[in-house]
Coordinates of C-alpha atoms in Angstrom, one line a residue:
X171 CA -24.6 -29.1 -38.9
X172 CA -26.2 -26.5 -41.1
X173 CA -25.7 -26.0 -44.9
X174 CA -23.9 -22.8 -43.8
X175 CA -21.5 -24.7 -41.5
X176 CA -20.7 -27.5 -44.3
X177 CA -20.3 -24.9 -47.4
X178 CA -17.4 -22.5 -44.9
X179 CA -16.0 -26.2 -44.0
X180 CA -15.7 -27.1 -47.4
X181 CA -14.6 -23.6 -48.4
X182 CA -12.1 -23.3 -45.9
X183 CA -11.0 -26.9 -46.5
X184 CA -10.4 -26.5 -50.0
X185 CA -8.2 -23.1 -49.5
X186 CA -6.0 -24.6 -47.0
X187 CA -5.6 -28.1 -48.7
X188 CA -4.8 -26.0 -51.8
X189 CA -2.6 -23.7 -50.3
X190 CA -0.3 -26.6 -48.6
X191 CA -0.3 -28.1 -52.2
X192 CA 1.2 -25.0 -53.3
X193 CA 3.4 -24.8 -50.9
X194 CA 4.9 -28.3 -50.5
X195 CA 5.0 -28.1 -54.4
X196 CA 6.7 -25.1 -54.0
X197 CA 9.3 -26.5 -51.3
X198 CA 10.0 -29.5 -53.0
X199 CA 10.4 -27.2 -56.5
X200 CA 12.9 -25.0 -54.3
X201 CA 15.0 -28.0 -52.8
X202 CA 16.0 -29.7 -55.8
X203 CA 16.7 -26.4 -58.0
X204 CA 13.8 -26.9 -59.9
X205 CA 12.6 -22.7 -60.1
X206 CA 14.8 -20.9 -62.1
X207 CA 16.5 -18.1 -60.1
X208 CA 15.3 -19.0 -56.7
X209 CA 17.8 -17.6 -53.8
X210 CA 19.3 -20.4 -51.4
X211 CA 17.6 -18.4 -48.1
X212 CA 15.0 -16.6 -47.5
X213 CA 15.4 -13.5 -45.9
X214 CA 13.1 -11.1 -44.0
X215 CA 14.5 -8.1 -43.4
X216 CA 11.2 -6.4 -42.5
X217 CA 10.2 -9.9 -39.5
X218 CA 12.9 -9.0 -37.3
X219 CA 12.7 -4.9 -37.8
X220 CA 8.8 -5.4 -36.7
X221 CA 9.3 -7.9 -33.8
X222 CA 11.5 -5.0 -31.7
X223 CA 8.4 -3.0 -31.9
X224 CA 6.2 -1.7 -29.7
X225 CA 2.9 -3.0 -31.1
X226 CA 4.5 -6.2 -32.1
X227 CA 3.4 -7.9 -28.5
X228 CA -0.1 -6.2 -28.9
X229 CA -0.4 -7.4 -32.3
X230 CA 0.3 -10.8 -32.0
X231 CA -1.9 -11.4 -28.7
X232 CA -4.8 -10.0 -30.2
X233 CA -4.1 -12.2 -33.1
X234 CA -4.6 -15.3 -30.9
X235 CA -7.3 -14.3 -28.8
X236 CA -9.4 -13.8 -32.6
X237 CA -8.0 -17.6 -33.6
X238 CA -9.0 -18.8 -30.0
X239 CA -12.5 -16.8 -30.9
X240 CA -12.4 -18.5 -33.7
X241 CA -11.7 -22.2 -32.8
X242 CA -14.7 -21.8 -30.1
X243 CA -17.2 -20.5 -32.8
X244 CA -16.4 -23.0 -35.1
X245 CA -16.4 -26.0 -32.1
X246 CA -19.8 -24.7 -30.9
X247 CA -21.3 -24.9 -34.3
X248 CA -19.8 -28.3 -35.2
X249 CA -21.0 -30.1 -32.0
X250 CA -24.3 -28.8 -31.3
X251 CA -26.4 -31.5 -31.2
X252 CA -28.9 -32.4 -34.0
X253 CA -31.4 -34.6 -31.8
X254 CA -34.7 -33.4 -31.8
X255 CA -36.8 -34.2 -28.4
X256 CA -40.4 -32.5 -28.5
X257 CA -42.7 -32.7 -31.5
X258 CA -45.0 -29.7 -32.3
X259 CA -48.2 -31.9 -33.0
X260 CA -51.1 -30.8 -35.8
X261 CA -53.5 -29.3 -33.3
X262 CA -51.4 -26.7 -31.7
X263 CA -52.6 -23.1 -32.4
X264 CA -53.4 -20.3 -30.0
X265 CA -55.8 -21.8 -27.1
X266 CA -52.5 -24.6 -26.3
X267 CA -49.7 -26.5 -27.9
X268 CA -49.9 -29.9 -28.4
X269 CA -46.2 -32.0 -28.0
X270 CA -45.0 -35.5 -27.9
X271 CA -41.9 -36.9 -27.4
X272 CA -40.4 -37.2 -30.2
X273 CA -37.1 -39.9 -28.6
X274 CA -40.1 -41.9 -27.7
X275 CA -42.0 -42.6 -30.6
X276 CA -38.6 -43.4 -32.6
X277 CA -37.4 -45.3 -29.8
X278 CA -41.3 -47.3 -29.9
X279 CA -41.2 -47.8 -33.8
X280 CA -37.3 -49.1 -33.3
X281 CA -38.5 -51.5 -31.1
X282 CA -41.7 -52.7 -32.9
X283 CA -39.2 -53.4 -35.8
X284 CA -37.4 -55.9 -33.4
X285 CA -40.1 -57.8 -33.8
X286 CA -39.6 -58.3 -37.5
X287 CA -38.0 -61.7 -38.1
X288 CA -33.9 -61.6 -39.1
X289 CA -34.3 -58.2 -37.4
X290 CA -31.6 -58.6 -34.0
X291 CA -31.7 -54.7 -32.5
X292 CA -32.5 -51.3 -33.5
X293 CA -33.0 -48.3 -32.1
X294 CA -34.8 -44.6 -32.9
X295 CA -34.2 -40.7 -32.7
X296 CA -35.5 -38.1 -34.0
X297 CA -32.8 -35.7 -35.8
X298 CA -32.9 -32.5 -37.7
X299 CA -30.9 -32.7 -40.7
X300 CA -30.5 -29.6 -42.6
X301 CA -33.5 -28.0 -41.3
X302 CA -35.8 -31.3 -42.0
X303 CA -37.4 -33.4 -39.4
X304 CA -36.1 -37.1 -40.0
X305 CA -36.8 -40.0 -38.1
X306 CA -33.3 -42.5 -37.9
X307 CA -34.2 -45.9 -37.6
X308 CA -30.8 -48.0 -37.7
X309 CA -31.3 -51.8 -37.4
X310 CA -29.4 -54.8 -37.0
X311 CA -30.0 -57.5 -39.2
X312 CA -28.6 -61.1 -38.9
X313 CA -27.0 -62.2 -42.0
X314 CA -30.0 -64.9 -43.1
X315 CA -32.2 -62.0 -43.1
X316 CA -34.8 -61.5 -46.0
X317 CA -34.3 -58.4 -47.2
X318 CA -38.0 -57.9 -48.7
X319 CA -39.6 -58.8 -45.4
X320 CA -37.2 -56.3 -43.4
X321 CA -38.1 -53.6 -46.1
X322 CA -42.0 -54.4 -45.9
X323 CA -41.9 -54.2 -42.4
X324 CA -39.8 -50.8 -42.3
X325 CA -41.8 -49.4 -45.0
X326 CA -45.2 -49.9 -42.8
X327 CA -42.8 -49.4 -39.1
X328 CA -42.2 -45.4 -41.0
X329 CA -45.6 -45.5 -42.7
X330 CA -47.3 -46.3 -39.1
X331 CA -44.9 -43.4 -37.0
X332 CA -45.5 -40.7 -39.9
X333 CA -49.8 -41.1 -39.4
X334 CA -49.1 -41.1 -35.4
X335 CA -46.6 -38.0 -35.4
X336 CA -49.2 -36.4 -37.7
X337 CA -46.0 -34.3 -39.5
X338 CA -46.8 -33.9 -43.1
X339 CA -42.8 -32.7 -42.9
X340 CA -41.5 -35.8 -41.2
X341 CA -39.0 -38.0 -43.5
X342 CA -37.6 -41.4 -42.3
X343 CA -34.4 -43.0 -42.9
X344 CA -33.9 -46.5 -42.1
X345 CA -30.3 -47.9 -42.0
X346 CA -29.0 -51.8 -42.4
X347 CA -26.5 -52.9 -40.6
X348 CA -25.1 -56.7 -41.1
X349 CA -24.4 -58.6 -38.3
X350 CA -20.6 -60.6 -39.3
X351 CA -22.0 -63.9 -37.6
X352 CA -25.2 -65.5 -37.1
X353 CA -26.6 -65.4 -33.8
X354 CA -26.5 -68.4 -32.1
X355 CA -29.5 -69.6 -29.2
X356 CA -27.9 -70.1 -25.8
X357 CA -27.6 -73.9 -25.1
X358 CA -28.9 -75.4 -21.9
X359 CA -27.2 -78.2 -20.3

């Protein structure tokens, strides 16, 4: 998602959660005679005079066709995917462009960190995160792991894919994940 997406989310969250606040305040505040001069219904005289006119059936179908507008716009921008798959490499100008694929060196510098002792999977992609390139490494560590040799070898794994990509905007993000039990080696009878 975009920083425009996430600031109308958060706007739009905070209205709503506020104005059910209000209003269950304001329900609960009404039910047990807590506002002074409240009336014991609610009456609206002006609902039932507009709902026997003739715009009334127009009105209310154009109203949903803009909230099922709405809904799509807002599904569309929340599930568009932030996986990046071609690379625009240093090189490309005029005469040609020069890709690579980007899935694949993730995916190859994942792998190369499976290598890494107490290191049992991990795998790669290539995302845009609010408009920056980052490469997601996310690896699984046993629980005997040594943290400073998994954090050496990720730190040269992101140092060696940044030189290769050749992005001076490319930043990495490499994510632990615990395994709850030790792996144990298969036993042969």
């Amino acid at each position: 998602m975009g920083r425009g997406v996430i600031a109308v989310d958060r706007v739009v969250a905070f209205v709503l959660g506020v104005g059910l606040v209000a209003a269950g305040a304001g329900g609960l505040g009404w039910r047990f005679d807590l506002i002074p001069d409240a009336p014991e219904r609610l009456r609206f005289s002006w609902l039932a005079d507009a709902t026997r006119t003739a715009w009334w059936p127009w009105a209310t179908g154009a109203a949903g066709v803009l909230l099922v507008l709405i809904g799509l716009i807002w599904l569309i921008r929340h599930f568009r995917s932030r996986g990046v798959r071609r690379l625009q490499l240093a090189g490309s100008d005029h005469t040609g462009l020069l890709t690579a694929d980007a899935k694949a060196a993730a995916t190859a510098a994942g792998d190369r960190l499976t290598q890494t002792a107490g290191v049992r999977s991990s795998s790669g992609r290539m995302v845009s995160d609010r408009g920056q390139l980052v490469a997601e490494l996310n690896l699984t560590i046993e629980p005997t792991a040594d943290l400073g040799t998994v954090q050496a070898a990720a730190e040269q794994t992101s140092h060696d894919l940044h030189r290769i990509v050749g992005r001076d905007d490319l930043h990495h993000r490499v994510q632990l994940h615990v395994a709850r039990h030790e792996k144990t080696p298969a036993r042969v009878r």
